[in-house]
């Protein structure tokens, strides 16, 4: 968790204008011991900073743009939208719904579950089961 926060701090982006998505919410809630990368969705002037600092390419889904960077040996993807678009989530909506942990916006676990279910990837099946159990039983982790 400390290395995640350290990595986020190194990006020098205003926390109010981005949300950490992907599998990181499972990490901060104690449902994962590690993650492979960090997915960040940014908006407004913070997204503009990302475009200027790192350059962007088209992501392989919907009309989302992405910057690929490395910090502290961790791969970070910063996007200007989340996917799949069929979920109808814009960045403002995601940030409004955020779980705030140590001052950082994280995608809430219920939305993380919905996202992983919508993608239906084999690699997410264990996470889906873990999230369903966690949300059903109302367990809480620090």
mmCIF file of N, CA, C and O in Angstrom, residues 30-64:
data_model
loop_
_atom_site.group_PDB
_atom_site.id
_atom_site.type_symbol
_atom_site.label_atom_id
_atom_site.label_comp_id
_atom_site.label_asym_id
_atom_site.label_seq_id
_atom_site.Cartn_x
_atom_site.Cartn_y
_atom_site.Cartn_z
ATOM 1 N N UNK A 30 -7.488 -4.770 1.141
ATOM 2 C CA UNK A 30 -6.941 -6.008 1.671
ATOM 3 C C UNK A 30 -7.404 -7.267 0.963
ATOM 4 O O UNK A 30 -7.241 -8.368 1.490
ATOM 5 N N UNK A 31 -7.979 -7.131 -0.230
ATOM 6 C CA UNK A 31 -8.466 -8.283 -0.977
ATOM 7 C C UNK A 31 -7.427 -8.830 -1.953
ATOM 8 O O UNK A 31 -7.646 -9.851 -2.588
ATOM 9 N N UNK A 32 -6.339 -8.128 -2.083
ATOM 10 C CA UNK A 32 -5.211 -8.546 -2.922
ATOM 11 C C UNK A 32 -3.942 -8.193 -2.159
ATOM 12 O O UNK A 32 -3.889 -7.181 -1.476
ATOM 13 N N UNK A 33 -2.908 -8.988 -2.341
ATOM 14 C CA UNK A 33 -1.630 -8.666 -1.703
ATOM 15 C C UNK A 33 -0.712 -7.897 -2.647
ATOM 16 O O UNK A 33 0.245 -7.265 -2.204
ATOM 17 N N UNK A 34 -1.017 -7.948 -3.943
ATOM 18 C CA UNK A 34 -0.205 -7.209 -4.918
ATOM 19 C C UNK A 34 -1.029 -6.992 -6.182
ATOM 20 O O UNK A 34 -2.060 -7.629 -6.383
ATOM 21 N N UNK A 35 -0.537 -6.065 -7.012
ATOM 22 C CA UNK A 35 -1.147 -5.808 -8.315
ATOM 23 C C UNK A 35 -0.034 -5.684 -9.341
ATOM 24 O O UNK A 35 1.116 -5.407 -8.999
ATOM 25 N N UNK A 36 -0.395 -5.889 -10.607
ATOM 26 C CA UNK A 36 0.589 -5.858 -11.687
ATOM 27 C C UNK A 36 0.878 -4.449 -12.186
ATOM 28 O O UNK A 36 1.972 -4.167 -12.652
ATOM 29 N N UNK A 37 -0.140 -3.575 -12.122
ATOM 30 C CA UNK A 37 0.019 -2.215 -12.621
ATOM 31 C C UNK A 37 -1.003 -1.321 -11.920
ATOM 32 O O UNK A 37 -1.812 -1.794 -11.126
ATOM 33 N N UNK A 38 -0.936 -0.048 -12.218
ATOM 34 C CA UNK A 38 -1.867 0.923 -11.643
ATOM 35 C C UNK A 38 -2.609 1.590 -12.788
ATOM 36 O O UNK A 38 -1.987 2.115 -13.719
ATOM 37 N N UNK A 39 -3.938 1.552 -12.719
ATOM 38 C CA UNK A 39 -4.786 2.212 -13.709
ATOM 39 C C UNK A 39 -5.396 3.451 -13.073
ATOM 40 O O UNK A 39 -6.053 3.358 -12.034
ATOM 41 N N UNK A 40 -5.186 4.581 -13.712
ATOM 42 C CA UNK A 40 -5.681 5.867 -13.209
ATOM 43 C C UNK A 40 -6.545 6.496 -14.290
ATOM 44 O O UNK A 40 -6.179 6.468 -15.473
ATOM 45 N N UNK A 41 -7.670 7.059 -13.886
ATOM 46 C CA UNK A 41 -8.531 7.784 -14.814
ATOM 47 C C UNK A 41 -8.512 9.244 -14.373
ATOM 48 O O UNK A 41 -8.876 9.558 -13.227
ATOM 49 N N UNK A 42 -8.071 10.135 -15.260
ATOM 50 C CA UNK A 42 -7.904 11.552 -14.926
ATOM 51 C C UNK A 42 -8.847 12.424 -15.743
ATOM 52 O O UNK A 42 -9.284 12.037 -16.827
ATOM 53 N N UNK A 43 -9.119 13.592 -15.206
ATOM 54 C CA UNK A 43 -10.004 14.533 -15.895
ATOM 55 C C UNK A 43 -9.402 15.939 -15.915
ATOM 56 O O UNK A 43 -8.466 16.247 -15.165
ATOM 57 N N UNK A 44 -9.999 16.780 -16.758
ATOM 58 C CA UNK A 44 -9.717 18.216 -16.789
ATOM 59 C C UNK A 44 -8.256 18.567 -16.878
ATOM 60 O O UNK A 44 -7.498 17.976 -17.648
ATOM 61 N N UNK A 45 -7.831 19.554 -16.074
ATOM 62 C CA UNK A 45 -6.457 20.033 -16.153
ATOM 63 C C UNK A 45 -5.423 18.960 -15.807
ATOM 64 O O UNK A 45 -4.308 18.988 -16.312
ATOM 65 N N UNK A 46 -5.807 17.989 -14.995
ATOM 66 C CA UNK A 46 -4.853 16.927 -14.667
ATOM 67 C C UNK A 46 -4.635 16.022 -15.872
ATOM 68 O O UNK A 46 -3.518 15.576 -16.122
ATOM 69 N N UNK A 47 -5.700 15.779 -16.647
ATOM 70 C CA UNK A 47 -5.522 15.019 -17.883
ATOM 71 C C UNK A 47 -4.657 15.812 -18.862
ATOM 72 O O UNK A 47 -3.785 15.254 -19.539
ATOM 73 N N UNK A 48 -4.867 17.114 -18.916
ATOM 74 C CA UNK A 48 -4.055 17.956 -19.800
ATOM 75 C C UNK A 48 -2.578 17.889 -19.410
ATOM 76 O O UNK A 48 -1.700 17.858 -20.280
ATOM 77 N N UNK A 49 -2.285 17.861 -18.108
ATOM 78 C CA UNK A 49 -0.900 17.697 -17.649
ATOM 79 C C UNK A 49 -0.328 16.379 -18.162
ATOM 80 O O UNK A 49 0.823 16.322 -18.603
ATOM 81 N N UNK A 50 -1.119 15.333 -18.068
ATOM 82 C CA UNK A 50 -0.672 14.012 -18.516
ATOM 83 C C UNK A 50 -0.340 14.059 -20.008
ATOM 84 O O UNK A 50 0.719 13.581 -20.436
ATOM 85 N N UNK A 51 -1.227 14.654 -20.808
ATOM 86 C CA UNK A 51 -0.984 14.748 -22.252
ATOM 87 C C UNK A 51 0.313 15.487 -22.548
ATOM 88 O O UNK A 51 1.090 15.080 -23.409
ATOM 89 N N UNK A 52 0.551 16.590 -21.831
ATOM 90 C CA UNK A 52 1.738 17.409 -22.054
ATOM 91 C C UNK A 52 3.010 16.703 -21.593
ATOM 92 O O UNK A 52 4.017 16.712 -22.298
ATOM 93 N N UNK A 53 2.960 16.093 -20.435
ATOM 94 C CA UNK A 53 4.154 15.476 -19.850
ATOM 95 C C UNK A 53 4.557 14.166 -20.512
ATOM 96 O O UNK A 53 5.739 13.884 -20.665
ATOM 97 N N UNK A 54 3.596 13.340 -20.845
ATOM 98 C CA UNK A 54 3.913 11.971 -21.226
ATOM 99 C C UNK A 54 3.535 11.597 -22.651
ATOM 100 O O UNK A 54 3.994 10.576 -23.148
ATOM 101 N N UNK A 55 2.683 12.371 -23.275
ATOM 102 C CA UNK A 55 2.195 11.955 -24.586
ATOM 103 C C UNK A 55 1.216 10.812 -24.414
ATOM 104 O O UNK A 55 1.284 10.064 -23.440
ATOM 105 N N UNK A 56 0.295 10.699 -25.328
ATOM 106 C CA UNK A 56 -0.742 9.680 -25.201
ATOM 107 C C UNK A 56 -0.926 8.945 -26.514
ATOM 108 O O UNK A 56 -0.553 9.434 -27.578
ATOM 109 N N UNK A 57 -1.518 7.777 -26.393
ATOM 110 C CA UNK A 57 -1.890 6.984 -27.556
ATOM 111 C C UNK A 57 -3.333 6.536 -27.370
ATOM 112 O O UNK A 57 -3.897 6.669 -26.286
ATOM 113 N N UNK A 58 -3.898 6.018 -28.409
ATOM 114 C CA UNK A 58 -5.258 5.495 -28.319
ATOM 115 C C UNK A 58 -5.207 4.157 -27.603
ATOM 116 O O UNK A 58 -4.418 3.291 -27.940
ATOM 117 N N UNK A 59 -6.048 4.013 -26.582
ATOM 118 C CA UNK A 59 -6.151 2.738 -25.867
ATOM 119 C C UNK A 59 -6.881 1.738 -26.756
ATOM 120 O O UNK A 59 -7.584 2.133 -27.682
ATOM 121 N N UNK A 60 -6.745 0.449 -26.465
ATOM 122 C CA UNK A 60 -7.375 -0.554 -27.331
ATOM 123 C C UNK A 60 -8.872 -0.739 -27.102
ATOM 124 O O UNK A 60 -9.445 -1.709 -27.566
ATOM 125 N N UNK A 61 -9.520 0.189 -26.425
ATOM 126 C CA UNK A 61 -10.945 0.063 -26.136
ATOM 127 C C UNK A 61 -11.616 1.415 -26.253
ATOM 128 O O UNK A 61 -11.040 2.436 -25.914
ATOM 129 N N UNK A 62 -12.833 1.383 -26.737
ATOM 130 C CA UNK A 62 -13.665 2.573 -26.883
ATOM 131 C C UNK A 62 -12.857 3.729 -27.479
ATOM 132 O O UNK A 62 -11.994 3.519 -28.310
ATOM 133 N N UNK A 63 -13.153 4.952 -27.074
ATOM 134 C CA UNK A 63 -12.420 6.123 -27.571
ATOM 135 C C UNK A 63 -11.533 6.707 -26.488
ATOM 136 O O UNK A 63 -11.395 7.923 -26.361
ATOM 137 N N UNK A 64 -10.940 5.854 -25.705
ATOM 138 C CA UNK A 64 -10.136 6.275 -24.562
ATOM 139 C C UNK A 64 -8.688 6.489 -25.000
ATOM 140 O O UNK A 64 -8.153 5.736 -25.804
#
